[in-house]
PDB file of C-alpha atoms in Angstrom:
ATOM      1  CA  UNK A   1     -41.982  54.248  -4.199  1.00 46.00           C
ATOM      2  CA  UNK A   2     -41.606  52.929  -7.527  1.00 57.00           C
ATOM      3  CA  UNK A   3     -40.812  49.504  -8.917  1.00 54.00           C
ATOM      4  CA  UNK A   4     -37.411  50.239 -10.517  1.00 52.00           C
ATOM      5  CA  UNK A   5     -35.986  51.954  -7.162  1.00 57.00           C
ATOM      6  CA  UNK A   6     -36.197  49.399  -4.684  1.00 69.00           C
ATOM      7  CA  UNK A   7     -35.404  45.876  -3.689  1.00 90.00           C
ATOM      8  CA  UNK A   8     -37.305  43.150  -2.297  1.00 93.00           C
ATOM      9  CA  UNK A   9     -37.645  40.027  -1.146  1.00 94.00           C
ATOM     10  CA  UNK A  10     -39.873  36.924  -0.509  1.00 95.00           C
ATOM     11  CA  UNK A  11     -40.734  33.399   0.884  1.00 95.00           C
ATOM     12  CA  UNK A  12     -41.344  30.531  -1.839  1.00 93.00           C
ATOM     13  CA  UNK A  13     -44.465  28.272  -1.134  1.00 87.00           C
ATOM     14  CA  UNK A  14     -41.459  26.046  -0.085  1.00 90.00           C
ATOM     15  CA  UNK A  15     -40.242  28.210   2.390  1.00 94.00           C
ATOM     16  CA  UNK A  16     -36.940  29.323   0.834  1.00 94.00           C
ATOM     17  CA  UNK A  17     -35.940  33.199   1.134  1.00 96.00           C
ATOM     18  CA  UNK A  18     -35.496  34.783  -2.157  1.00 97.00           C
ATOM     19  CA  UNK A  19     -33.791  38.286  -2.694  1.00 97.00           C
ATOM     20  CA  UNK A  20     -34.620  40.234  -5.709  1.00 97.00           C
ATOM     21  CA  UNK A  21     -33.545  43.628  -7.562  1.00 95.00           C
ATOM     22  CA  UNK A  22     -33.341  45.382 -10.643  1.00 94.00           C
ATOM     23  CA  UNK A  23     -30.873  43.983 -13.034  1.00 92.00           C
ATOM     24  CA  UNK A  24     -27.438  45.818 -13.499  1.00 91.00           C
ATOM     25  CA  UNK A  25     -25.034  45.993 -16.446  1.00 89.00           C
ATOM     26  CA  UNK A  26     -22.380  44.090 -14.248  1.00 92.00           C
ATOM     27  CA  UNK A  27     -24.835  41.265 -14.151  1.00 92.00           C
ATOM     28  CA  UNK A  28     -23.799  39.029 -17.005  1.00 91.00           C
ATOM     29  CA  UNK A  29     -22.154  36.530 -15.206  1.00 91.00           C
ATOM     30  CA  UNK A  30     -24.968  35.834 -12.896  1.00 92.00           C
ATOM     31  CA  UNK A  31     -27.026  35.228 -16.083  1.00 90.00           C
ATOM     32  CA  UNK A  32     -24.555  33.098 -17.409  1.00 87.00           C
ATOM     33  CA  UNK A  33     -24.382  31.046 -14.409  1.00 88.00           C
ATOM     34  CA  UNK A  34     -28.183  30.732 -14.308  1.00 86.00           C
ATOM     35  CA  UNK A  35     -28.117  29.390 -17.965  1.00 82.00           C
ATOM     36  CA  UNK A  36     -25.711  27.100 -16.778  1.00 82.00           C
ATOM     37  CA  UNK A  37     -28.212  25.573 -14.157  1.00 72.00           C
ATOM     38  CA  UNK A  38     -30.794  25.454 -16.859  1.00 76.00           C
ATOM     39  CA  UNK A  39     -31.451  21.913 -18.813  1.00 66.00           C
ATOM     40  CA  UNK A  40     -32.103  21.274 -22.119  1.00 56.00           C
ATOM     41  CA  UNK A  41     -36.069  21.530 -22.010  1.00 53.00           C
ATOM     42  CA  UNK A  42     -35.448  24.727 -20.094  1.00 58.00           C
ATOM     43  CA  UNK A  43     -33.285  26.384 -22.405  1.00 59.00           C
ATOM     44  CA  UNK A  44     -35.257  24.904 -25.474  1.00 46.00           C
ATOM     45  CA  UNK A  45     -38.591  26.544 -23.678  1.00 46.00           C
ATOM     46  CA  UNK A  46     -36.723  29.868 -23.312  1.00 50.00           C
ATOM     47  CA  UNK A  47     -35.207  30.312 -26.520  1.00 50.00           C
ATOM     48  CA  UNK A  48     -37.225  28.128 -28.753  1.00 44.00           C
ATOM     49  CA  UNK A  49     -34.645  26.440 -30.096  1.00 45.00           C
ATOM     50  CA  UNK A  50     -31.591  24.094 -29.212  1.00 45.00           C
ATOM     51  CA  UNK A  51     -28.672  25.520 -27.296  1.00 50.00           C
ATOM     52  CA  UNK A  52     -26.303  22.839 -26.152  1.00 58.00           C
ATOM     53  CA  UNK A  53     -24.097  23.306 -28.710  1.00 59.00           C
ATOM     54  CA  UNK A  54     -23.822  26.995 -28.528  1.00 59.00           C
ATOM     55  CA  UNK A  55     -20.126  28.483 -27.535  1.00 62.00           C
ATOM     56  CA  UNK A  56     -19.410  30.078 -24.286  1.00 69.00           C
ATOM     57  CA  UNK A  57     -18.772  33.098 -26.573  1.00 74.00           C
ATOM     58  CA  UNK A  58     -21.860  34.235 -27.826  1.00 73.00           C
ATOM     59  CA  UNK A  59     -23.604  32.716 -24.236  1.00 74.00           C
ATOM     60  CA  UNK A  60     -21.667  35.768 -22.914  1.00 74.00           C
ATOM     61  CA  UNK A  61     -21.810  37.977 -25.805  1.00 76.00           C
ATOM     62  CA  UNK A  62     -26.058  37.304 -24.987  1.00 76.00           C
ATOM     63  CA  UNK A  63     -25.977  37.779 -21.343  1.00 77.00           C
ATOM     64  CA  UNK A  64     -24.228  40.755 -21.854  1.00 81.00           C
ATOM     65  CA  UNK A  65     -26.845  42.332 -24.120  1.00 78.00           C
ATOM     66  CA  UNK A  66     -29.503  41.181 -21.923  1.00 78.00           C
ATOM     67  CA  UNK A  67     -27.753  42.967 -18.627  1.00 82.00           C
ATOM     68  CA  UNK A  68     -27.050  46.124 -20.229  1.00 83.00           C
ATOM     69  CA  UNK A  69     -30.918  47.247 -20.270  1.00 76.00           C
ATOM     70  CA  UNK A  70     -31.346  51.025 -22.090  1.00 65.00           C
ATOM     71  CA  UNK A  71     -33.039  52.932 -19.063  1.00 69.00           C
ATOM     72  CA  UNK A  72     -36.766  53.731 -20.405  1.00 75.00           C
ATOM     73  CA  UNK A  73     -36.682  51.138 -23.222  1.00 85.00           C
ATOM     74  CA  UNK A  74     -36.433  47.984 -21.207  1.00 90.00           C
ATOM     75  CA  UNK A  75     -36.409  46.557 -17.479  1.00 93.00           C
ATOM     76  CA  UNK A  76     -35.423  43.576 -15.499  1.00 94.00           C
ATOM     77  CA  UNK A  77     -35.106  41.870 -12.576  1.00 94.00           C
ATOM     78  CA  UNK A  78     -32.562  39.288 -11.272  1.00 95.00           C
ATOM     79  CA  UNK A  79     -33.629  36.695  -8.551  1.00 96.00           C
ATOM     80  CA  UNK A  80     -30.920  35.110  -5.606  1.00 98.00           C
ATOM     81  CA  UNK A  81     -30.933  32.919  -2.792  1.00 96.00           C
ATOM     82  CA  UNK A  82     -28.675  31.336  -0.439  1.00 94.00           C
ATOM     83  CA  UNK A  83     -28.493  27.747  -1.846  1.00 91.00           C
ATOM     84  CA  UNK A  84     -26.722  24.801   0.121  1.00 89.00           C
ATOM     85  CA  UNK A  85     -23.538  24.620  -2.381  1.00 86.00           C
ATOM     86  CA  UNK A  86     -23.529  28.684  -2.929  1.00 90.00           C
ATOM     87  CA  UNK A  87     -24.349  31.584  -0.738  1.00 93.00           C
ATOM     88  CA  UNK A  88     -26.368  34.197  -2.999  1.00 93.00           C
ATOM     89  CA  UNK A  89     -26.734  32.049  -6.220  1.00 94.00           C
ATOM     90  CA  UNK A  90     -28.293  33.573  -9.091  1.00 94.00           C
ATOM     91  CA  UNK A  91     -31.788  31.811  -9.210  1.00 95.00           C
ATOM     92  CA  UNK A  92     -34.216  33.188 -11.594  1.00 94.00           C
ATOM     93  CA  UNK A  93     -34.250  36.778 -13.949  1.00 92.00           C
ATOM     94  CA  UNK A  94     -37.304  38.112 -15.580  1.00 92.00           C
ATOM     95  CA  UNK A  95     -37.317  40.984 -17.943  1.00 90.00           C
ATOM     96  CA  UNK A  96     -39.057  43.452 -20.777  1.00 93.00           C
ATOM     97  CA  UNK A  97     -37.926  45.526 -24.162  1.00 90.00           C
ATOM     98  CA  UNK A  98     -40.210  47.608 -24.981  1.00 92.00           C
ATOM     99  CA  UNK A  99     -42.059  47.462 -28.963  1.00 93.00           C
ATOM    100  CA  UNK A 100     -44.072  50.419 -28.810  1.00 91.00           C
ATOM    101  CA  UNK A 101     -45.324  53.011 -26.139  1.00 89.00           C
ATOM    102  CA  UNK A 102     -47.457  50.597 -25.086  1.00 93.00           C
ATOM    103  CA  UNK A 103     -46.272  47.244 -25.948  1.00 95.00           C
ATOM    104  CA  UNK A 104     -43.093  45.217 -24.659  1.00 95.00           C
ATOM    105  CA  UNK A 105     -41.809  41.660 -25.172  1.00 91.00           C
ATOM    106  CA  UNK A 106     -41.300  39.769 -21.906  1.00 90.00           C
ATOM    107  CA  UNK A 107     -38.950  36.814 -20.796  1.00 86.00           C
ATOM    108  CA  UNK A 108     -38.382  35.023 -17.666  1.00 87.00           C
ATOM    109  CA  UNK A 109     -35.709  32.232 -17.041  1.00 86.00           C
ATOM    110  CA  UNK A 110     -35.613  30.222 -13.743  1.00 88.00           C
ATOM    111  CA  UNK A 111     -33.257  27.488 -13.073  1.00 90.00           C
ATOM    112  CA  UNK A 112     -34.104  24.070 -13.015  1.00 85.00           C
ATOM    113  CA  UNK A 113     -33.691  22.768  -9.394  1.00 86.00           C
ATOM    114  CA  UNK A 114     -35.789  26.341  -8.242  1.00 88.00           C
ATOM    115  CA  UNK A 115     -38.982  25.592 -10.754  1.00 86.00           C
ATOM    116  CA  UNK A 116     -42.380  25.124  -9.453  1.00 88.00           C
ATOM    117  CA  UNK A 117     -41.827  27.203  -6.300  1.00 91.00           C
ATOM    118  CA  UNK A 118     -43.583  30.426  -7.525  1.00 91.00           C
ATOM    119  CA  UNK A 119     -39.952  32.174  -8.480  1.00 93.00           C
ATOM    120  CA  UNK A 120     -41.030  33.166 -12.186  1.00 91.00           C
ATOM    121  CA  UNK A 121     -44.596  34.166 -10.787  1.00 93.00           C
ATOM    122  CA  UNK A 122     -43.159  36.587  -8.489  1.00 95.00           C
ATOM    123  CA  UNK A 123     -40.571  37.987 -11.014  1.00 94.00           C
ATOM    124  CA  UNK A 124     -43.321  38.292 -13.403  1.00 94.00           C
ATOM    125  CA  UNK A 125     -45.440  40.138 -10.987  1.00 95.00           C
ATOM    126  CA  UNK A 126     -42.806  42.477 -10.449  1.00 96.00           C
ATOM    127  CA  UNK A 127     -41.510  43.178 -13.809  1.00 94.00           C
ATOM    128  CA  UNK A 128     -45.655  43.572 -14.589  1.00 95.00           C
ATOM    129  CA  UNK A 129     -46.351  46.345 -11.866  1.00 95.00           C
ATOM    130  CA  UNK A 130     -43.152  48.413 -13.254  1.00 94.00           C
ATOM    131  CA  UNK A 131     -44.694  48.135 -16.777  1.00 94.00           C
ATOM    132  CA  UNK A 132     -48.021  49.065 -15.795  1.00 95.00           C
ATOM    133  CA  UNK A 133     -46.153  52.116 -13.578  1.00 93.00           C
ATOM    134  CA  UNK A 134     -44.808  53.052 -17.152  1.00 92.00           C
ATOM    135  CA  UNK A 135     -47.469  53.112 -19.222  1.00 93.00           C
ATOM    136  CA  UNK A 136     -47.238  49.886 -20.864  1.00 95.00           C
ATOM    137  CA  UNK A 137     -50.286  47.809 -22.032  1.00 96.00           C
ATOM    138  CA  UNK A 138     -49.509  44.540 -23.154  1.00 96.00           C
ATOM    139  CA  UNK A 139     -46.786  42.488 -22.751  1.00 95.00           C
ATOM    140  CA  UNK A 140     -46.237  39.761 -25.631  1.00 94.00           C
ATOM    141  CA  UNK A 141     -44.020  36.895 -25.989  1.00 90.00           C
ATOM    142  CA  UNK A 142     -43.617  33.209 -27.888  1.00 86.00           C
ATOM    143  CA  UNK A 143     -44.731  30.522 -25.156  1.00 85.00           C
ATOM    144  CA  UNK A 144     -43.862  26.684 -26.410  1.00 82.00           C
ATOM    145  CA  UNK A 145     -47.640  24.981 -26.271  1.00 86.00           C
ATOM    146  CA  UNK A 146     -45.729  22.025 -24.317  1.00 82.00           C
ATOM    147  CA  UNK A 147     -44.620  24.381 -21.781  1.00 81.00           C
ATOM    148  CA  UNK A 148     -47.612  23.526 -19.195  1.00 86.00           C
ATOM    149  CA  UNK A 149     -45.776  25.379 -16.090  1.00 84.00           C
ATOM    150  CA  UNK A 150     -45.565  28.809 -18.025  1.00 84.00           C
ATOM    151  CA  UNK A 151     -49.544  28.642 -19.451  1.00 87.00           C
ATOM    152  CA  UNK A 152     -50.090  28.007 -15.151  1.00 89.00           C
ATOM    153  CA  UNK A 153     -47.953  31.067 -13.954  1.00 88.00           C
ATOM    154  CA  UNK A 154     -49.737  32.873 -16.888  1.00 88.00           C
ATOM    155  CA  UNK A 155     -53.141  31.875 -15.580  1.00 89.00           C
ATOM    156  CA  UNK A 156     -52.386  32.517 -12.179  1.00 89.00           C
ATOM    157  CA  UNK A 157     -51.401  35.865 -12.929  1.00 91.00           C
ATOM    158  CA  UNK A 158     -54.984  36.733 -13.425  1.00 91.00           C
ATOM    159  CA  UNK A 159     -54.783  39.336 -16.778  1.00 94.00           C
ATOM    160  CA  UNK A 160     -56.484  38.867 -20.056  1.00 93.00           C
ATOM    161  CA  UNK A 161     -54.641  36.684 -22.570  1.00 93.00           C
ATOM    162  CA  UNK A 162     -55.045  36.034 -26.276  1.00 94.00           C
ATOM    163  CA  UNK A 163     -52.897  33.310 -27.376  1.00 92.00           C
ATOM    164  CA  UNK A 164     -52.274  32.588 -31.430  1.00 92.00           C
ATOM    165  CA  UNK A 165     -51.067  29.467 -31.905  1.00 91.00           C
ATOM    166  CA  UNK A 166     -48.018  28.844 -34.612  1.00 87.00           C
ATOM    167  CA  UNK A 167     -47.395  25.419 -35.141  1.00 85.00           C
ATOM    168  CA  UNK A 168     -45.738  23.690 -31.616  1.00 82.00           C
ATOM    169  CA  UNK A 169     -45.776  27.379 -29.912  1.00 83.00           C
ATOM    170  CA  UNK A 170     -47.997  30.145 -29.477  1.00 90.00           C
ATOM    171  CA  UNK A 171     -47.619  34.288 -29.658  1.00 90.00           C
ATOM    172  CA  UNK A 172     -49.511  35.498 -26.629  1.00 90.00           C
ATOM    173  CA  UNK A 173     -50.482  39.035 -25.882  1.00 94.00           C
ATOM    174  CA  UNK A 174     -50.836  39.647 -22.394  1.00 92.00           C
ATOM    175  CA  UNK A 175     -53.399  42.573 -21.451  1.00 96.00           C
ATOM    176  CA  UNK A 176     -52.247  43.806 -17.922  1.00 95.00           C
ATOM    177  CA  UNK A 177     -54.392  46.262 -17.579  1.00 93.00           C
ATOM    178  CA  UNK A 178     -57.509  43.751 -17.723  1.00 91.00           C
ATOM    179  CA  UNK A 179     -58.247  40.923 -15.678  1.00 84.00           C
ATOM    180  CA  UNK A 180     -59.411  37.524 -16.482  1.00 73.00           C
ATOM    181  CA  UNK A 181     -63.004  38.274 -15.493  1.00 62.00           C
ATOM    182  CA  UNK A 182     -63.490  40.507 -18.592  1.00 53.00           C
ATOM    183  CA  UNK A 183     -63.253  37.554 -20.782  1.00 48.00           C
ATOM    184  CA  UNK A 184     -67.046  36.997 -21.059  1.00 46.00           C
ATOM    185  CA  UNK A 185     -67.707  40.720 -22.373  1.00 43.00           C
ATOM    186  CA  UNK A 186     -65.030  40.555 -24.754  1.00 43.00           C
ATOM    187  CA  UNK A 187     -65.447  36.972 -25.996  1.00 43.00           C
ATOM    188  CA  UNK A 188     -68.853  38.505 -27.606  1.00 39.00           C
ATOM    189  CA  UNK A 189     -66.922  40.778 -29.632  1.00 37.00           C
ATOM    190  CA  UNK A 190     -64.038  38.939 -30.466  1.00 42.00           C
ATOM    191  CA  UNK A 191     -66.070  36.991 -33.619  1.00 37.00           C
ATOM    192  CA  UNK A 192     -66.039  40.411 -35.119  1.00 36.00           C
ATOM    193  CA  UNK A 193     -62.210  39.857 -35.626  1.00 36.00           C
ATOM    194  CA  UNK A 194     -60.417  37.745 -37.935  1.00 35.00           C
ATOM    195  CA  UNK A 195     -58.045  36.054 -38.074  1.00 39.00           C
ATOM    196  CA  UNK A 196     -59.727  35.292 -34.802  1.00 41.00           C
ATOM    197  CA  UNK A 197     -57.327  34.313 -31.761  1.00 40.00           C
ATOM    198  CA  UNK A 198     -57.587  31.141 -29.099  1.00 40.00           C
ATOM    199  CA  UNK A 199     -58.427  33.009 -26.129  1.00 39.00           C
ATOM    200  CA  UNK A 200     -57.753  30.391 -23.092  1.00 38.00           C
ATOM    201  CA  UNK A 201     -59.222  32.324 -20.220  1.00 38.00           C
TER     202      UNK A 201
END
């Protein structure tokens, strides 16, 4: 059974039960709730700009745009957990949007009080599996150079990564069909290309 057809659950490294399902068009309220539980730094790392003064109309518009995934060109998942103050609370989301037949842009968000539990890593694994099933070879994105947790997640996933620093952030190309173990062989030929990417693992 393909990833998009199933709902999943897992337990975090701190013992919290997480329920994951595909993102749906009606999930905009959950995405807004997730956004409201992300602090200034988390929002900046996700959107690469300050969002503290963004109006609610725009936030809702963006949430609706993200939730309304076009079948065949995008895919996303959303995670829930029963928290002390609320049952079935949205705690994280991840998605990709096709750029070309073999390449897609990826993004992940985790609310502040649920970070460092492995939730973002697990959602990315699910999204990567779906992308692989659909012939995608590369996932791309932009990551703040100071976003140490995200770099740790990318390393943990174990795929070959190219990193192109651009000031305070880096553009990344994540080769999901290749493991990090191929890095040494690939570096032997990397010098033949210009500009040369900074390979970090």
